[in-house]
CSV table of C-alpha atoms in Angstrom, one decimal:
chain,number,residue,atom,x,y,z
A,1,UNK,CA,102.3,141.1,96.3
A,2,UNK,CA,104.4,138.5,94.6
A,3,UNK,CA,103.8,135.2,96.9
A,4,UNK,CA,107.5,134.2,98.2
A,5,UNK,CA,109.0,131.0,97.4
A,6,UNK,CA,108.8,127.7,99.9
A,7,UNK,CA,112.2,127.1,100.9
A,8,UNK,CA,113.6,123.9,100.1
A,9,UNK,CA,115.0,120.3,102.4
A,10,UNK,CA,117.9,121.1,104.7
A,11,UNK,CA,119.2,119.4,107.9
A,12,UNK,CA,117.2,116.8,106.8
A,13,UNK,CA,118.8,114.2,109.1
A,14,UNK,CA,118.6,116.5,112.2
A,15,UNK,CA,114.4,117.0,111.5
A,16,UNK,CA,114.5,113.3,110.8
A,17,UNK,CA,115.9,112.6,114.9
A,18,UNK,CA,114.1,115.9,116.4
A,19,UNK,CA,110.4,114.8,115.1
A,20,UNK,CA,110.8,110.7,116.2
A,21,UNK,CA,109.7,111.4,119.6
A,22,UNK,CA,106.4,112.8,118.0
A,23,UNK,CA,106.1,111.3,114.9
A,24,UNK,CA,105.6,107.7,116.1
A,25,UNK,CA,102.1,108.6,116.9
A,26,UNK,CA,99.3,107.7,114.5
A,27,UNK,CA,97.7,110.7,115.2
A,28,UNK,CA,100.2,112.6,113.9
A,29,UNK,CA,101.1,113.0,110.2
A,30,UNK,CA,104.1,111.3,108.9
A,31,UNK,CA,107.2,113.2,108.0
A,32,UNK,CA,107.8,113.0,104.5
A,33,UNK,CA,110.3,115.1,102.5
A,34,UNK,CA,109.8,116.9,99.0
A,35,UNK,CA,111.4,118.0,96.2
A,36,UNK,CA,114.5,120.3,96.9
A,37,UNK,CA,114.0,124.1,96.6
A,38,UNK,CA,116.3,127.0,95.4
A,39,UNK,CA,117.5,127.7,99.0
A,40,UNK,CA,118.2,125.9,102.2
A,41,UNK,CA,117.2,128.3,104.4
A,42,UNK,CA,113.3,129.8,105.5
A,43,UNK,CA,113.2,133.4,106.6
A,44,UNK,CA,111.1,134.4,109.2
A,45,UNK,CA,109.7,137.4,110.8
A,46,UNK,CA,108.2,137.9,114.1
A,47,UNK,CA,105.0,140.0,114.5
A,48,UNK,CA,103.9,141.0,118.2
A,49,UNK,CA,107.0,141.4,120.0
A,50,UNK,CA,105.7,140.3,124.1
A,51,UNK,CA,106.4,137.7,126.3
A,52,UNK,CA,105.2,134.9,124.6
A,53,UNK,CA,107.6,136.2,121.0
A,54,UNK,CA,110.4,136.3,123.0
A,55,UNK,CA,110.2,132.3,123.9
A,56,UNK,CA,108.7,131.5,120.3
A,57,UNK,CA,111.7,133.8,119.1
A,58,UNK,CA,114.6,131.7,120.8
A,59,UNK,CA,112.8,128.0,120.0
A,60,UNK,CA,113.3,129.4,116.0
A,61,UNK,CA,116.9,130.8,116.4
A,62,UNK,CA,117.8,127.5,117.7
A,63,UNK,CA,116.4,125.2,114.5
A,64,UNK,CA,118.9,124.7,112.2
A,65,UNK,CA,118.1,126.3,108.8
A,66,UNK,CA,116.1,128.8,109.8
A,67,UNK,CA,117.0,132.4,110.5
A,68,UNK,CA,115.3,135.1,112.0
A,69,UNK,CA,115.4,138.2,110.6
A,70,UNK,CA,112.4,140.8,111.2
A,71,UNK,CA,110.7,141.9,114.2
A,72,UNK,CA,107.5,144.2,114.2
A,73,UNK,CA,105.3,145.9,117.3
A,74,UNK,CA,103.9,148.9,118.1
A,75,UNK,CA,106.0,149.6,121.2
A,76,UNK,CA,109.5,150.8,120.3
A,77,UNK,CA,111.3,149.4,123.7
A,78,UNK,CA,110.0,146.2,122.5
A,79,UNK,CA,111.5,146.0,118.7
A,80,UNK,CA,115.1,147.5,120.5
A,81,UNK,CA,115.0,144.3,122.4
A,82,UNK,CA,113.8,141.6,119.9
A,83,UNK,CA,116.9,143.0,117.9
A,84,UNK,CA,118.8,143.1,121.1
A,85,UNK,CA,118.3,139.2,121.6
A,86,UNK,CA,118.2,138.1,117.9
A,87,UNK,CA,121.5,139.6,117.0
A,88,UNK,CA,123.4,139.1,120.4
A,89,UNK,CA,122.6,135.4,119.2
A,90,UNK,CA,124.0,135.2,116.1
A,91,UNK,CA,126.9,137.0,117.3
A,92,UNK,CA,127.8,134.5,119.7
A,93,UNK,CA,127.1,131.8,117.0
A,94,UNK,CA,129.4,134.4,115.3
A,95,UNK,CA,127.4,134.4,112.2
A,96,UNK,CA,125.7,137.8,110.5
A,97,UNK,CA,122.8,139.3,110.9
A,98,UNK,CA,120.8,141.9,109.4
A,99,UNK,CA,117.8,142.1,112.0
A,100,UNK,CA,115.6,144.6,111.1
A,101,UNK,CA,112.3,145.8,113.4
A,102,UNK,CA,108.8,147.7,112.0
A,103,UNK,CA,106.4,149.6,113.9
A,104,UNK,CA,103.7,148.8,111.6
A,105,UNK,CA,103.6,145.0,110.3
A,106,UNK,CA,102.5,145.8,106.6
A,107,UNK,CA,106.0,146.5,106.1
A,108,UNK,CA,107.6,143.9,107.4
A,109,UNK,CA,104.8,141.7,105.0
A,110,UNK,CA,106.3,143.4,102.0
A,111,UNK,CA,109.9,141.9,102.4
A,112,UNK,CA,109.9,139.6,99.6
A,113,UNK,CA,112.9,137.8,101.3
A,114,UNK,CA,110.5,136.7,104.5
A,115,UNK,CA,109.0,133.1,104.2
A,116,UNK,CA,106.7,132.5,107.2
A,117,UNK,CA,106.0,135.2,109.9
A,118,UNK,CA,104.8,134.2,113.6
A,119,UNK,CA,102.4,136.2,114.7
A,120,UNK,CA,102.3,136.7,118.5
A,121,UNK,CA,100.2,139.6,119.1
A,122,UNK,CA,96.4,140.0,120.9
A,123,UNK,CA,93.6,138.0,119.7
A,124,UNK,CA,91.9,140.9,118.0
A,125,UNK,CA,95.2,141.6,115.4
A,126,UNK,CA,95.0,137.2,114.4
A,127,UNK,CA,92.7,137.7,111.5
A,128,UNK,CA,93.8,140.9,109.9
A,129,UNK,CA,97.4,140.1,110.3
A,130,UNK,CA,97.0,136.2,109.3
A,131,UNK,CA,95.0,137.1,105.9
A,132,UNK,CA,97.5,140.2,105.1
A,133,UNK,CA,100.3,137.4,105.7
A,134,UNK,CA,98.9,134.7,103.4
A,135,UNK,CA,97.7,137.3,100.5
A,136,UNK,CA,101.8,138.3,101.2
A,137,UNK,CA,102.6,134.8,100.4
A,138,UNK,CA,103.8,134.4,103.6
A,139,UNK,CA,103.4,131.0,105.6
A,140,UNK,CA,102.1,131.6,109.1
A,141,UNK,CA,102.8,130.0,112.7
A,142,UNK,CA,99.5,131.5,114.7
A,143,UNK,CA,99.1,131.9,118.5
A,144,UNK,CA,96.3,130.4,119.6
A,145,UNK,CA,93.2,130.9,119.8
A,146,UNK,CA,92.8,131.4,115.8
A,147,UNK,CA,90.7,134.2,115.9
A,148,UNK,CA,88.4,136.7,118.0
A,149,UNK,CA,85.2,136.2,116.1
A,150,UNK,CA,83.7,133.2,114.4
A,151,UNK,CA,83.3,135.3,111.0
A,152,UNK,CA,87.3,135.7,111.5
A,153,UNK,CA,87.6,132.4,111.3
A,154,UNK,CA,85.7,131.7,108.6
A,155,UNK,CA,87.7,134.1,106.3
A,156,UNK,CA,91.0,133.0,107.5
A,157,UNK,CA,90.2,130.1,106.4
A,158,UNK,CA,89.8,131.4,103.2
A,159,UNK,CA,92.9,133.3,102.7
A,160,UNK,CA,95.0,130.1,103.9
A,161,UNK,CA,93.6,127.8,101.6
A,162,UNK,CA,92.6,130.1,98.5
A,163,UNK,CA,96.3,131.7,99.0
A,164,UNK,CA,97.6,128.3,99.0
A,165,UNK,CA,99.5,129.3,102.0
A,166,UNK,CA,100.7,126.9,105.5
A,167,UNK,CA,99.0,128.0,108.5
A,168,UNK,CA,99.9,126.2,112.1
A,169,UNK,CA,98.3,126.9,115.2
A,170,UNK,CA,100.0,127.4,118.6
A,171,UNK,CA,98.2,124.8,120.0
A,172,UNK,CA,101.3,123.0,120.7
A,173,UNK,CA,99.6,120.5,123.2
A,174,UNK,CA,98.8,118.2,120.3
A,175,UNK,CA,102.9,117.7,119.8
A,176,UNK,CA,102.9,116.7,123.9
A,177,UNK,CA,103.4,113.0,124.8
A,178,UNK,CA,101.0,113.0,127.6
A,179,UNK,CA,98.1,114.2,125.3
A,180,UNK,CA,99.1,112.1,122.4
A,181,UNK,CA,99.1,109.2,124.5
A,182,UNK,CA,95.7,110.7,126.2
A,183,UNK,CA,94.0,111.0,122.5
A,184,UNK,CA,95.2,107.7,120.8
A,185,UNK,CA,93.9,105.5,124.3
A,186,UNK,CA,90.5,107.1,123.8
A,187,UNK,CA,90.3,106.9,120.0
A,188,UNK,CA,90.9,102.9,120.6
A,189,UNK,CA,88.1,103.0,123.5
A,190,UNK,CA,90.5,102.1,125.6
A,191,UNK,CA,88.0,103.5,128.3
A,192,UNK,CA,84.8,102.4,126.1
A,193,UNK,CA,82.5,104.8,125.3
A,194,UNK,CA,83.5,108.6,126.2
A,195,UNK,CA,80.3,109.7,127.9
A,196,UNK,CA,81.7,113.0,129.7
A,197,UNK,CA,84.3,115.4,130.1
A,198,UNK,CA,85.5,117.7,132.5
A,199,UNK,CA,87.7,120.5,131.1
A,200,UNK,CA,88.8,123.2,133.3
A,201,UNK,CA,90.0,126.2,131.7
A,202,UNK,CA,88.4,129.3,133.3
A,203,UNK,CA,85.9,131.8,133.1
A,204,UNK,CA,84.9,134.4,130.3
A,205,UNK,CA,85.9,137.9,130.1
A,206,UNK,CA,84.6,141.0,132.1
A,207,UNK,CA,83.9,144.3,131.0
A,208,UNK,CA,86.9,146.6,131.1
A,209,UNK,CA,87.5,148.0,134.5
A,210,UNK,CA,90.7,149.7,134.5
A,211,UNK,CA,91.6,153.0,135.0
A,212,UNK,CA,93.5,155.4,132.1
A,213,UNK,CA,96.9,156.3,133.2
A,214,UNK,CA,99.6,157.8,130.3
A,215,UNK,CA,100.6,156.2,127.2
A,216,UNK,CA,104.5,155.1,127.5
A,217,UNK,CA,106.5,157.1,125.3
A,218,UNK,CA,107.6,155.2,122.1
A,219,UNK,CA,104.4,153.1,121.9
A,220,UNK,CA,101.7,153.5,119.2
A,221,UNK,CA,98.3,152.8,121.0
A,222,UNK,CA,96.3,153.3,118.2
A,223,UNK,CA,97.6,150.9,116.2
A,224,UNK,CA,97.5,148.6,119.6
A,225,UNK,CA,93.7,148.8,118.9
A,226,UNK,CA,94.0,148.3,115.6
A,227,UNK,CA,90.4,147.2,114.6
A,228,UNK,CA,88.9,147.4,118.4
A,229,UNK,CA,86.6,150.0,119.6
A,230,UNK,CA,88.6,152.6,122.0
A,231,UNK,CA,89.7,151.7,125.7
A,232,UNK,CA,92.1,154.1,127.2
A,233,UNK,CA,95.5,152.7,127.9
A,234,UNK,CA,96.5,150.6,131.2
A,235,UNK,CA,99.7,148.7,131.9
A,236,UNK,CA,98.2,146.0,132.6
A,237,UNK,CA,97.4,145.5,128.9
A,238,UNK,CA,100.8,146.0,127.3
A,239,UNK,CA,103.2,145.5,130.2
A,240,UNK,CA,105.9,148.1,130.3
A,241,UNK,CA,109.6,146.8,130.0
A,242,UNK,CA,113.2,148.0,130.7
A,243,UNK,CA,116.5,147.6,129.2
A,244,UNK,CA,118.3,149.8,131.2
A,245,UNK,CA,118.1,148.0,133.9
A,246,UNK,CA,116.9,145.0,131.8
A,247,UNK,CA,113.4,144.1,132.8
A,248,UNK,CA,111.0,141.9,130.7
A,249,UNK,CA,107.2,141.6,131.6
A,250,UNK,CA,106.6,140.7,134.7
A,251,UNK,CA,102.8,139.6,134.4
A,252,UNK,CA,101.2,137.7,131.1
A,253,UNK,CA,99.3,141.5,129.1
A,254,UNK,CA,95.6,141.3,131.0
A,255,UNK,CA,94.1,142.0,127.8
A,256,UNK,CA,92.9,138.2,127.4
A,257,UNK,CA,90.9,139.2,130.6
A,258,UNK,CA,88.4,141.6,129.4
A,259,UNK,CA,85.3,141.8,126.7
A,260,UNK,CA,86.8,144.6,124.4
A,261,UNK,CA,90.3,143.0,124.1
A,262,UNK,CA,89.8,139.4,124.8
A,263,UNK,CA,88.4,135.8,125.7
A,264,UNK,CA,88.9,135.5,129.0
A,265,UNK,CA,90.0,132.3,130.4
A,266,UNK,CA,87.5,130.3,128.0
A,267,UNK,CA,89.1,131.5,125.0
A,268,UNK,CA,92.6,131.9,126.2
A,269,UNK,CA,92.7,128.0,128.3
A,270,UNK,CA,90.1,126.9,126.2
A,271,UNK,CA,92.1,127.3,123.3
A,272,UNK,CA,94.1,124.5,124.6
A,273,UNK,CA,91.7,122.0,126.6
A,274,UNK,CA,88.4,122.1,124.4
A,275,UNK,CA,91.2,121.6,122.1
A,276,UNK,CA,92.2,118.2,123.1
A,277,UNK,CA,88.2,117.0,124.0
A,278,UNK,CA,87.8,117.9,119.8
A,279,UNK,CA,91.0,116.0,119.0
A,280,UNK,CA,90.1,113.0,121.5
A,281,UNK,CA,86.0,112.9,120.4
A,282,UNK,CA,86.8,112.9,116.2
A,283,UNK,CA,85.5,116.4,115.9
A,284,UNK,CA,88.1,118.2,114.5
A,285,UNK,CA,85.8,119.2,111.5
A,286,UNK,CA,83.0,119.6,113.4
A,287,UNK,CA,82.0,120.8,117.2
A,288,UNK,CA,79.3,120.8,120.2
A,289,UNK,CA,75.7,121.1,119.0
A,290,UNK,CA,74.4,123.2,122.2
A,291,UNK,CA,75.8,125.4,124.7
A,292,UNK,CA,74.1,125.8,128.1
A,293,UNK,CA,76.0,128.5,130.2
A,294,UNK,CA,76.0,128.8,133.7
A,295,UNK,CA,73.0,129.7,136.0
A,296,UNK,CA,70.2,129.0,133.3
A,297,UNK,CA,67.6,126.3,135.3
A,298,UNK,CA,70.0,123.7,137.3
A,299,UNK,CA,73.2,124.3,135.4
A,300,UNK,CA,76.0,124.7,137.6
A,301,UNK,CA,78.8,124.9,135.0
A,302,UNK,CA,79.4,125.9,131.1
A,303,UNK,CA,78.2,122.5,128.8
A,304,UNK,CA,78.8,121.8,125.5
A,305,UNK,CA,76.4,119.1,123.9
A,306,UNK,CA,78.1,117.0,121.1
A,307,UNK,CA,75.1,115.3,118.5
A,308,UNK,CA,76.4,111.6,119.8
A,309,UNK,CA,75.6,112.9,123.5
A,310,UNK,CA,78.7,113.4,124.4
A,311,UNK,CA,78.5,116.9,127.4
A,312,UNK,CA,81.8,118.5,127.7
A,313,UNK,CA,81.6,121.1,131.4
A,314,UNK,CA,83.9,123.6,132.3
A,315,UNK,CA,84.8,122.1,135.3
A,316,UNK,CA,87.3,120.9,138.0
A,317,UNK,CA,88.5,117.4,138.3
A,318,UNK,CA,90.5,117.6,141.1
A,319,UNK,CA,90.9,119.1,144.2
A,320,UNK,CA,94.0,121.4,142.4
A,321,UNK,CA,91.4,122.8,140.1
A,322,UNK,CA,94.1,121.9,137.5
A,323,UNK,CA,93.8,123.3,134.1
A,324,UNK,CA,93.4,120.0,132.2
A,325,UNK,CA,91.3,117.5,130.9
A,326,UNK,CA,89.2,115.0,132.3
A,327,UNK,CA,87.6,112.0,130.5
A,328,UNK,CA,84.9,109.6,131.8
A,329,UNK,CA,84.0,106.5,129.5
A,330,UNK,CA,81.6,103.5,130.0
A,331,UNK,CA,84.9,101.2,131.6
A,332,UNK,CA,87.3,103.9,133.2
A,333,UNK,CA,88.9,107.4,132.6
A,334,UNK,CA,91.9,109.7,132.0
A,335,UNK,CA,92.9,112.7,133.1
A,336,UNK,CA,95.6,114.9,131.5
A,337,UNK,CA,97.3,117.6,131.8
A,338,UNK,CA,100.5,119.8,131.0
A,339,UNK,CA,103.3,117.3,132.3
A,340,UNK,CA,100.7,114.6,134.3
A,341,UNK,CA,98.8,111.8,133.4
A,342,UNK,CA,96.6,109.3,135.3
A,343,UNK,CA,94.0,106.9,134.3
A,344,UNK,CA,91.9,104.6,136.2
A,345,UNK,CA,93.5,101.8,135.0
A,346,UNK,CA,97.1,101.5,136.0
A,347,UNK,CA,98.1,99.4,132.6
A,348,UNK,CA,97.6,102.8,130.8
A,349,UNK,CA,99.8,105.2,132.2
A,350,UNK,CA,102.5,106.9,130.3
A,351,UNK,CA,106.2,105.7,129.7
A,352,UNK,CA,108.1,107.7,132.4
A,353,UNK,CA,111.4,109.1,132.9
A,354,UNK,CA,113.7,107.7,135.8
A,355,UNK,CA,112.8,111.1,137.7
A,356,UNK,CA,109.2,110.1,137.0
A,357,UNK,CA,108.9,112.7,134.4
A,358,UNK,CA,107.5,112.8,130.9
A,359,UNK,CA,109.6,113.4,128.2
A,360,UNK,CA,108.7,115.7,125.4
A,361,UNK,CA,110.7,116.4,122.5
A,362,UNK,CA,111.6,119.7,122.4
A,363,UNK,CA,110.6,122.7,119.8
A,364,UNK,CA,108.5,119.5,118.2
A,365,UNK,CA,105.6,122.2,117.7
A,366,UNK,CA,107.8,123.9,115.6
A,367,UNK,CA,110.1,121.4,114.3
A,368,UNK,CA,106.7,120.5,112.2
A,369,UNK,CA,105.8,123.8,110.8
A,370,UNK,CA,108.8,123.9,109.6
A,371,UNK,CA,108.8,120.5,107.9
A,372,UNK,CA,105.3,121.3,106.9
A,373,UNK,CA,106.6,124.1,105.1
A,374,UNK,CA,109.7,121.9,103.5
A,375,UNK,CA,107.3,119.4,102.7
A,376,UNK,CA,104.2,121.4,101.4
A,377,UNK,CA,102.2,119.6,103.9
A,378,UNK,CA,99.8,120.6,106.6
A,379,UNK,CA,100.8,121.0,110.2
A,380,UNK,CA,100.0,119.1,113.3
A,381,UNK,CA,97.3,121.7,113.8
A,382,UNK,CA,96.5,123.3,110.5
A,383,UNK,CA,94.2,126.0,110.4
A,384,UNK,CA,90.4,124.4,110.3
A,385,UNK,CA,91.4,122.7,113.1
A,386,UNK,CA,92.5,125.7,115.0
A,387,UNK,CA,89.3,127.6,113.5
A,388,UNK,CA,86.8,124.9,114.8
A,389,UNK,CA,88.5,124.8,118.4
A,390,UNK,CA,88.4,129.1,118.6
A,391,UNK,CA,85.0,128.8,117.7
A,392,UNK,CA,84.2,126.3,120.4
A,393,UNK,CA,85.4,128.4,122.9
A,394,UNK,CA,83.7,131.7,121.3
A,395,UNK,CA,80.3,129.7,121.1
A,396,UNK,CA,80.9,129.3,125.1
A,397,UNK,CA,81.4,133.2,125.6
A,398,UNK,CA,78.0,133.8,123.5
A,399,UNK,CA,76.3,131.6,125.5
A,400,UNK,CA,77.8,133.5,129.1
A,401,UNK,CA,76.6,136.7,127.5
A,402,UNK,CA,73.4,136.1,126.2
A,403,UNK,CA,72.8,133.9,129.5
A,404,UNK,CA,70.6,131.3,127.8
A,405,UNK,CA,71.6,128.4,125.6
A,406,UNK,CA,72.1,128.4,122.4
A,407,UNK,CA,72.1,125.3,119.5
A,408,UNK,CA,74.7,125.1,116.8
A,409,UNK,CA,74.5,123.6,113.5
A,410,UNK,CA,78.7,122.2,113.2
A,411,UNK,CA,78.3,121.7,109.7
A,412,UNK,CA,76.9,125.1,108.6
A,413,UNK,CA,78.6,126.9,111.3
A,414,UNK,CA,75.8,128.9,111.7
A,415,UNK,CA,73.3,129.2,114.7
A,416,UNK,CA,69.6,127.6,114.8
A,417,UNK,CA,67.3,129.9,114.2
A,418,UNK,CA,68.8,132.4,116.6
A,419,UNK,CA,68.7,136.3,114.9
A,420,UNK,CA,69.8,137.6,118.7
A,421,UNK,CA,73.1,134.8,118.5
A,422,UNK,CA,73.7,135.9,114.7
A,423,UNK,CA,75.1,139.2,115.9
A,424,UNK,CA,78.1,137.7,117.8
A,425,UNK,CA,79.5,136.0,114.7
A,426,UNK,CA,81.2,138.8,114.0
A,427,UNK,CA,81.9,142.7,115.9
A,428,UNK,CA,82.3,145.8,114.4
A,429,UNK,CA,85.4,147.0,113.4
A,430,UNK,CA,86.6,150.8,114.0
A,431,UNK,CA,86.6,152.7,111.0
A,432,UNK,CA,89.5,152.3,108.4
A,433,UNK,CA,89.7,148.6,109.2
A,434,UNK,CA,87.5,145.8,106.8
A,435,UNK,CA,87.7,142.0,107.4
A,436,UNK,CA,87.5,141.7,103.8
């Protein structure tokens, strides 16, 4: 397919304003505008129409010069009320719209009038659906984490970059104040030497437990699978919803919960706090050199061994047991989390809001794919960032299941003389579906 043209500078002044709350960090990149393109607007299409679409869907209707204008999933309720919500917006904005929804997302792909797609779906639809995307010329904004498999990973990779494609990652704690101003105070050893952290995200996944009950009517649930092996179909793993009476999801999909759909907690939380411990330690190219899990000799808790000595544990900081970060250096600490921030030195903290808040600026996430896509640049989190942090998390899950550590080699991404490990770089695929 014919890769689709990157759409060219518009609102330039409002990206300009939206992006200073972020873009006064060093860590992030500077915004910096190209040449003009034939058109002022970028096309997108949504793939994986759940809960989390349906925020990710509103944040894009609501950025000038971009429209929405494809929806795809495999559950027919869902696509009547993506087109439900996209066009009763535009009609209020009285503008026109041409929403149009696909059960299967190789259709939507072939639209040579789509720019960039967001892809919202399972874990175990990222790779397939990201590589189709970028051999589609399509730019992609990813839910995190990346991938389900390191080998995933590894060949997303490939397709961004040999595709010459813009991925971003979901990972939208990077565009937060409270872990920007975490990140740059450790990066200036604010707190000397980081010697540990605590990150609490979570455990892994469990084998599926839940009992069969009927498929809904209008929902394809073998194209749910896609490439997993065969479960039978529960609920709990595509929530059911209404529109007569309206009725969204009432629980986040269990999926992420359990060994043949997802992560668990380590992949789905991790995703977002061994995030910020790679962003914070300069590892963004590279990751832990060991992985101890829990139970093996006097381990209490899931550690990650960096090569500078550096142990990262999967445990809580507070009495809360709140999902966040904690770091201990040679001359104090910080913790951080979504919305708080505290440090052991007082001088430190944040700049707060008269209600004691801390501002964020909002859609900044996606405010910068989309200037990373007017600007041909890479995002805040481009993609072998997000593919190093997925594979930090996956490494922990290999570790839980084979119950025994295992050492990592960052630069190869492969493991140390481990055949046993070797097989969990990748999982097999039913038949009819190829990673390549």
């Amino acid at each position: 397919m014919d890769q689709a043209h990157q759409k060219g500078i518009s609102r330039r002044h409002f990206l300009q304003t939206a992006l200073l709350g972020t873009a006064g960090f060093s860590i992030l990149p500077p915004l910096a505008y190209g040449r003009p393109a034939p058109s002022d607007t970028i096309n997108i299409g949504v793939i994986g129409l759940g809960r989390q679409a349906q925020g990710l869907t509103n944040t894009f209707l609501n950025i000038p010069g971009v429209k929405v204008v494809a929806g795809s999933d495999v559950y027919r309720v869902k696509r009547q009320r993506f087109e439900q919500l996209v066009n009763g917006y535009y009609q209020h904005q009285k503008k026109r719209s041409k929403i149009k929804t696909y059960e299967h997302y190789t259709d939507l792909l072939n639209r040579k009038d789509i720019d960039a797609v967001v892809i919202a779906t399972p874990d175990h639809w990222h790779a397939l659906m990201g590589i189709d995307a970028c051999r589609a010329g399509k730019n992609v904004y990813l839910e995190k984490p990346l991938t389900f498999t390191i080998k995933e990973g590894q060949e997303l990779v490939k397709a961004v970059r040999n595709n010459n494609r813009i991925l971003a990652v979901g990972s939208q704690q990077r565009s937060s104040r409270e872990f920007q101003h975490a990140v740059n105070l450790i990066r200036e050893g604010k707190i000397g030497r980081v010697e540990r952290i605590n990150a609490h995200v979570g455990g892994p996944p469990v084998p599926y437990n839940l009992g069969p009950q009927p498929i809904p009517d209008g929902l394809n649930w073998e194209l749910w699978l896609g490439p997993n092996p065969y479960v039978h179909y529960n609920p709990a793993l595509n929530p059911p919803i209404s529109l007569d009476p309206p009725q969204g999801e009432t629980i986040w999909a269990a999926w992420r919960l359990y060994k043949e759909t997802g992560g668990g907690y380590t992949t789905d939380w991790g995703a977002h706090m061994f995030d910020i411990a790679q962003w914070a330690l300069n590892k963004d190219s590279s990751g832990p050199v060991e992985v101890i899990p829990p139970g093996y000799q006097d381990y209490d808790y899931l550690t990650y061994r960096y090569d500078d000595g550096v142990t990262m544990t999967e445990r809580p900081y507070d009495e809360q047991k709140s999902r966040g970060i904690k770091f201990w250096g040679s001359d104090g600490w910080i913790e951080v989390t979504r919305g708080g921030f505290k440090s052991s030195d007082p001088s430190l903290d944040i700049q707060r809001n008269a209600e004691g808040g801390i501002d964020n600026t909002r859609f900044a996430h996606q405010l910068d794919f989309i200037a990373a896509i007017r600007n041909d640049r890479d995002p805040v989190v481009p993609v072998e960032v997000g593919h190093r942090t997925s594979t930090v998390c996956t490494l922990g899950n290999i570790a839980y299941e084979l119950q025994r550590p295992v050492q990592w080699n960052p630069q190869q991404e492969s493991f140390v003389n481990d055949a046993e490990a070797d097989h969990y770089l990748h999982r097999p695929y039913r038949e009819g579906y190829s990673l390549t």
